[in-house]
Amino acid sequence: MSVAVASTVRYSHAIGQLSQSGAGFNNPIDVAAAGGGKLYVLSRSNMAHAEMGFLRVGICTIDEEYIGQFSGYGYEDGQMVWPTAIAVDRTSGHVYVSDQQRHDVQAFDGDGTFIRKWGSFGSGSGQLNRPSGLAVDREGNVLVTDALNNRVQTWSPKGELLATWGERGTGPGQFNTPWGIDVDRQGRVYVVDWRNSRVQQFGPDGTYLASFGGPGEGEGSLDRPAGVSVDSVGNVYVSDFGCDRVQVYGSDGRPLQTLLGDATMTKWAVGQIDADPEMSALRKEFAEDVAAQERVFEGPVGVEVDEEDRIIIADCCKHRLQVYHRI
């Protein structure tokens, strides 16, 4: 379901189901696309279930082939407590995960083997306070939204601090709890300014360029946005968490389309339902009502555009991904 000024994307399919382990997700908060249709999905679960092992990084393909999973709850290297974002360097294959409780960023290889970490709690140079969004630039450097320090910090792949910019406020270039972040093909940086309900655009060096959005529920407005991603032609996709929608903007910040969710049954869910005759019968009896409820987003957070301009949205509270493609 979408509302369009000029339709730019079309629904393709959904991936996932609620699961404690294996083929499925548990409150997927972010997704990262590697090459060849490979996806890394960050299941954060919730505080009540995190210690039970429900949080993890799942690996699958965009065609719903389950590959495996790695990590789990804990404070040891390679473990997670309250992870918030995931990103992939499509050149090296390294996977990065930020953790708001550990106040660090961890690097893994493509199979999930721990490589290194950086960051510690604080407000000093190189320290972090609730790191949220992650993005990898053209040189393989890792940009981190340091949410409660209201800044962006950049590290090399080896964990060397390269740059820090931003401060608290409501003016141009200032932040109030930044969250999602992405880098476009020209090196421009897009930062979701969560409490200011806007997205800001910066040059590669952190120079302020523009902003769009603003508090509200109307077309083009935002209510506590979370994730952002940019496609090959410069269209910007923003998960508008407070309004349960994803908004599409042109490269000039003009609103183009609003996505409300179009989910159909996933392959994994179909297999589970077919194996349970009672559940299958109930779904057939209430098919129309069930379809209407299941179609829409509930708490969309992470947004990722892959190398083929497919848009993958972490539909967090419905434990799945919704996939669209650019027209």
Tab-separated table of N, CA and C in Angstrom, residues 196-272:
chain	number	residue	atom	x	y	z
A	196	ASN	N	14.714	15.688	16.466
A	196	ASN	CA	14.350	16.851	15.658
A	196	ASN	C	13.475	16.455	14.467
A	197	SER	N	13.210	15.155	14.299
A	197	SER	CA	12.312	14.633	13.256
A	197	SER	C	12.657	15.172	11.874
A	198	ARG	N	13.913	14.997	11.498
A	198	ARG	CA	14.351	15.446	10.186
A	198	ARG	C	15.537	14.596	9.732
A	199	VAL	N	15.901	14.771	8.473
A	199	VAL	CA	17.115	14.169	7.933
A	199	VAL	C	18.005	15.311	7.459
A	200	GLN	N	19.285	15.247	7.798
A	200	GLN	CA	20.230	16.272	7.379
A	200	GLN	C	21.268	15.668	6.433
A	201	GLN	N	21.670	16.471	5.480
A	201	GLN	CA	22.662	16.059	4.491
A	201	GLN	C	23.952	16.855	4.700
A	202	PHE	N	25.086	16.149	4.637
A	202	PHE	CA	26.394	16.754	4.863
A	202	PHE	C	27.363	16.354	3.751
A	203	GLY	N	28.405	17.156	3.589
A	203	GLY	CA	29.487	16.771	2.712
A	203	GLY	C	30.332	15.700	3.379
A	204	PRO	N	31.270	15.099	2.644
A	204	PRO	CA	32.112	14.050	3.213
A	204	PRO	C	32.894	14.478	4.456
A	205	ASP	N	33.167	15.774	4.575
A	205	ASP	CA	33.922	16.279	5.727
A	205	ASP	C	33.032	16.761	6.862
A	206	GLY	N	31.704	16.555	6.750
A	206	GLY	CA	30.785	16.979	7.799
A	206	GLY	C	30.227	18.376	7.617
A	207	THR	N	30.497	19.010	6.467
A	207	THR	CA	29.945	20.331	6.191
A	207	THR	C	28.447	20.229	5.917
A	208	TYR	N	27.661	21.011	6.616
A	208	TYR	CA	26.209	20.976	6.449
A	208	TYR	C	25.826	21.435	5.045
A	209	LEU	N	24.879	20.669	4.411
A	209	LEU	CA	24.413	21.009	3.073
A	209	LEU	C	22.923	21.322	3.027
A	210	ALA	N	22.103	20.486	3.641
A	210	ALA	CA	20.647	20.658	3.527
A	210	ALA	C	19.947	19.801	4.564
A	211	SER	N	18.634	20.009	4.707
A	211	SER	CA	17.816	19.147	5.551
A	211	SER	C	16.420	19.051	4.961
A	212	PHE	N	15.710	17.986	5.328
A	212	PHE	CA	14.318	17.841	4.898
A	212	PHE	C	13.569	17.041	5.937
A	213	GLY	N	12.262	17.046	5.795
A	213	GLY	CA	11.404	16.438	6.801
A	213	GLY	C	10.867	17.509	7.721
A	214	GLY	N	10.910	17.267	9.015
A	214	GLY	CA	10.371	18.180	10.001
A	214	GLY	C	9.201	17.532	10.706
A	215	PRO	N	8.943	17.916	11.961
A	215	PRO	CA	7.913	17.244	12.769
A	215	PRO	C	6.527	17.312	12.148
A	216	GLY	N	5.828	16.174	12.167
A	216	GLY	CA	4.463	16.149	11.668
A	216	GLY	C	4.096	14.788	11.113
A	217	GLU	N	2.844	14.667	10.695
A	217	GLU	CA	2.346	13.412	10.148
A	217	GLU	C	1.903	13.544	8.702
A	218	GLY	N	2.034	14.731	8.126
A	218	GLY	CA	1.624	14.944	6.744
A	218	GLY	C	2.674	14.458	5.763
A	219	GLU	N	2.366	14.612	4.494
A	219	GLU	CA	3.292	14.184	3.448
A	219	GLU	C	4.626	14.925	3.579
A	220	GLY	N	5.698	14.173	3.614
A	220	GLY	CA	7.016	14.758	3.702
A	220	GLY	C	7.481	15.069	5.108
A	221	SER	N	6.552	15.088	6.075
A	221	SER	CA	6.926	15.314	7.466
A	221	SER	C	7.334	13.996	8.109
A	222	LEU	N	7.965	14.092	9.278
A	222	LEU	CA	8.477	12.907	9.947
A	222	LEU	C	8.139	12.943	11.439
A	223	ASP	N	7.963	11.755	12.009
A	223	ASP	CA	7.705	11.629	13.440
A	223	ASP	C	8.658	10.567	13.998
A	224	ARG	N	9.750	11.024	14.582
A	224	ARG	CA	10.775	10.144	15.144
A	224	ARG	C	11.299	9.147	14.102
A	225	PRO	N	11.894	9.659	13.024
A	225	PRO	CA	12.457	8.771	12.000
A	225	PRO	C	13.641	7.992	12.546
A	226	ALA	N	13.896	6.822	11.941
A	226	ALA	CA	14.929	5.929	12.472
A	226	ALA	C	16.037	5.614	11.466
A	227	GLY	N	15.677	5.126	10.288
A	227	GLY	CA	16.680	4.669	9.333
A	227	GLY	C	16.664	5.470	8.050
A	228	VAL	N	17.785	5.410	7.308
A	228	VAL	CA	17.872	6.114	6.038
A	228	VAL	C	18.786	5.343	5.096
A	229	SER	N	18.449	5.363	3.810
A	229	SER	CA	19.313	4.774	2.798
A	229	SER	C	19.068	5.498	1.481
A	230	VAL	N	20.089	5.522	0.622
A	230	VAL	CA	20.040	6.280	-0.621
A	230	VAL	C	20.317	5.346	-1.790
A	231	ASP	N	19.520	5.463	-2.872
A	231	ASP	CA	19.731	4.584	-4.023
A	231	ASP	C	20.686	5.211	-5.037
A	232	SER	N	20.863	4.541	-6.169
A	232	SER	CA	21.885	4.950	-7.135
A	232	SER	C	21.555	6.243	-7.863
A	233	VAL	N	20.280	6.665	-7.860
A	233	VAL	CA	19.911	7.915	-8.520
A	233	VAL	C	19.701	9.042	-7.519
A	234	GLY	N	19.949	8.767	-6.242
A	234	GLY	CA	19.856	9.812	-5.232
A	234	GLY	C	18.549	9.888	-4.486
A	235	ASN	N	17.607	8.978	-4.759
A	235	ASN	CA	16.382	8.952	-3.964
A	235	ASN	C	16.705	8.491	-2.547
A	236	VAL	N	16.021	9.095	-1.575
A	236	VAL	CA	16.313	8.860	-0.160
A	236	VAL	C	15.118	8.179	0.488
A	237	TYR	N	15.376	7.073	1.191
A	237	TYR	CA	14.332	6.280	1.840
A	237	TYR	C	14.485	6.429	3.348
A	238	VAL	N	13.437	6.849	4.026
A	238	VAL	CA	13.486	7.138	5.458
A	238	VAL	C	12.376	6.369	6.171
A	239	SER	N	12.744	5.585	7.171
A	239	SER	CA	11.723	4.901	7.977
A	239	SER	C	11.181	5.892	8.997
A	240	ASP	N	9.895	6.175	8.859
A	240	ASP	CA	9.202	7.147	9.707
A	240	ASP	C	8.554	6.356	10.838
A	241	PHE	N	9.349	6.019	11.845
A	241	PHE	CA	8.960	5.067	12.881
A	241	PHE	C	7.664	5.458	13.572
A	242	GLY	N	7.522	6.732	13.923
A	242	GLY	CA	6.350	7.173	14.678
A	242	GLY	C	5.053	7.105	13.903
A	243	CYS	N	5.147	7.052	12.579
A	243	CYS	CA	3.948	6.977	11.737
A	243	CYS	C	3.799	5.628	11.050
A	244	ASP	N	4.648	4.661	11.387
A	244	ASP	CA	4.582	3.319	10.793
A	244	ASP	C	4.563	3.379	9.268
A	245	ARG	N	5.529	4.084	8.709
A	245	ARG	CA	5.594	4.202	7.258
A	245	ARG	C	7.043	4.444	6.833
A	246	VAL	N	7.274	4.351	5.536
A	246	VAL	CA	8.570	4.712	4.959
A	246	VAL	C	8.308	5.780	3.919
A	247	GLN	N	9.051	6.872	3.986
A	247	GLN	CA	8.868	7.960	3.043
A	247	GLN	C	10.034	8.005	2.064
A	248	VAL	N	9.688	8.283	0.818
A	248	VAL	CA	10.677	8.368	-0.258
A	248	VAL	C	10.781	9.820	-0.698
A	249	TYR	N	12.012	10.315	-0.726
A	249	TYR	CA	12.286	11.696	-1.143
A	249	TYR	C	13.200	11.683	-2.367
A	250	GLY	N	13.064	12.708	-3.184
A	250	GLY	CA	14.013	12.895	-4.268
A	250	GLY	C	15.330	13.433	-3.740
A	251	SER	N	16.323	13.510	-4.603
A	251	SER	CA	17.641	13.991	-4.177
A	251	SER	C	17.595	15.438	-3.697
A	252	ASP	N	16.539	16.178	-4.085
A	252	ASP	CA	16.368	17.562	-3.644
A	252	ASP	C	15.526	17.669	-2.380
A	253	GLY	N	15.151	16.528	-1.785
A	253	GLY	CA	14.347	16.538	-0.572
A	253	GLY	C	12.857	16.611	-0.806
A	254	ARG	N	12.436	16.586	-2.068
A	254	ARG	CA	11.006	16.644	-2.393
A	254	ARG	C	10.363	15.288	-2.127
A	255	PRO	N	9.236	15.239	-1.392
A	255	PRO	CA	8.584	13.948	-1.146
A	255	PRO	C	8.033	13.349	-2.432
A	256	LEU	N	8.312	12.058	-2.645
A	256	LEU	CA	7.890	11.375	-3.854
A	256	LEU	C	6.823	10.311	-3.597
A	257	GLN	N	6.955	9.582	-2.486
A	257	GLN	CA	6.069	8.450	-2.267
A	257	GLN	C	6.073	8.085	-0.789
A	258	THR	N	4.946	7.611	-0.309
A	258	THR	CA	4.827	7.127	1.063
A	258	THR	C	4.432	5.657	1.030
A	259	LEU	N	5.229	4.824	1.681
A	259	LEU	CA	4.956	3.392	1.745
A	259	LEU	C	4.357	3.063	3.102
A	260	LEU	N	3.233	2.363	3.090
A	260	LEU	CA	2.555	1.978	4.325
A	260	LEU	C	2.699	0.488	4.628
A	261	GLY	N	3.265	-0.260	3.692
A	261	GLY	CA	3.449	-1.692	3.857
A	261	GLY	C	2.577	-2.471	2.901
A	262	ASP	N	3.136	-3.542	2.336
A	262	ASP	CA	2.421	-4.342	1.342
A	262	ASP	C	2.663	-5.831	1.544
A	263	ALA	N	3.059	-6.231	2.733
A	263	ALA	CA	3.569	-7.577	2.954
A	263	ALA	C	2.583	-8.672	2.570
A	264	THR	N	3.115	-9.684	1.918
A	264	THR	CA	2.421	-10.929	1.649
A	264	THR	C	3.064	-12.015	2.512
A	265	MET	N	2.531	-13.219	2.472
A	265	MET	CA	3.098	-14.316	3.251
A	265	MET	C	4.515	-14.641	2.771
A	266	THR	N	5.389	-14.884	3.711
A	266	THR	CA	6.755	-15.259	3.358
A	266	THR	C	6.853	-16.771	3.147
A	267	LYS	N	7.882	-17.188	2.437
A	267	LYS	CA	8.079	-18.626	2.206
A	267	LYS	C	8.235	-19.375	3.527
A	268	TRP	N	8.975	-18.784	4.452
A	268	TRP	CA	9.206	-19.448	5.736
A	268	TRP	C	7.892	-19.610	6.505
A	269	ALA	N	7.078	-18.567	6.499
A	269	ALA	CA	5.805	-18.625	7.226
A	269	ALA	C	4.839	-19.603	6.576
A	270	VAL	N	4.812	-19.654	5.250
A	270	VAL	CA	3.939	-20.595	4.551
A	270	VAL	C	4.280	-22.028	4.945
A	271	GLY	N	5.580	-22.329	5.008
A	271	GLY	CA	5.985	-23.669	5.400
A	271	GLY	C	5.539	-24.026	6.798
A	272	GLN	N	5.613	-23.070	7.704
A	272	GLN	CA	5.204	-23.317	9.091
A	272	GLN	C	3.695	-23.514	9.188
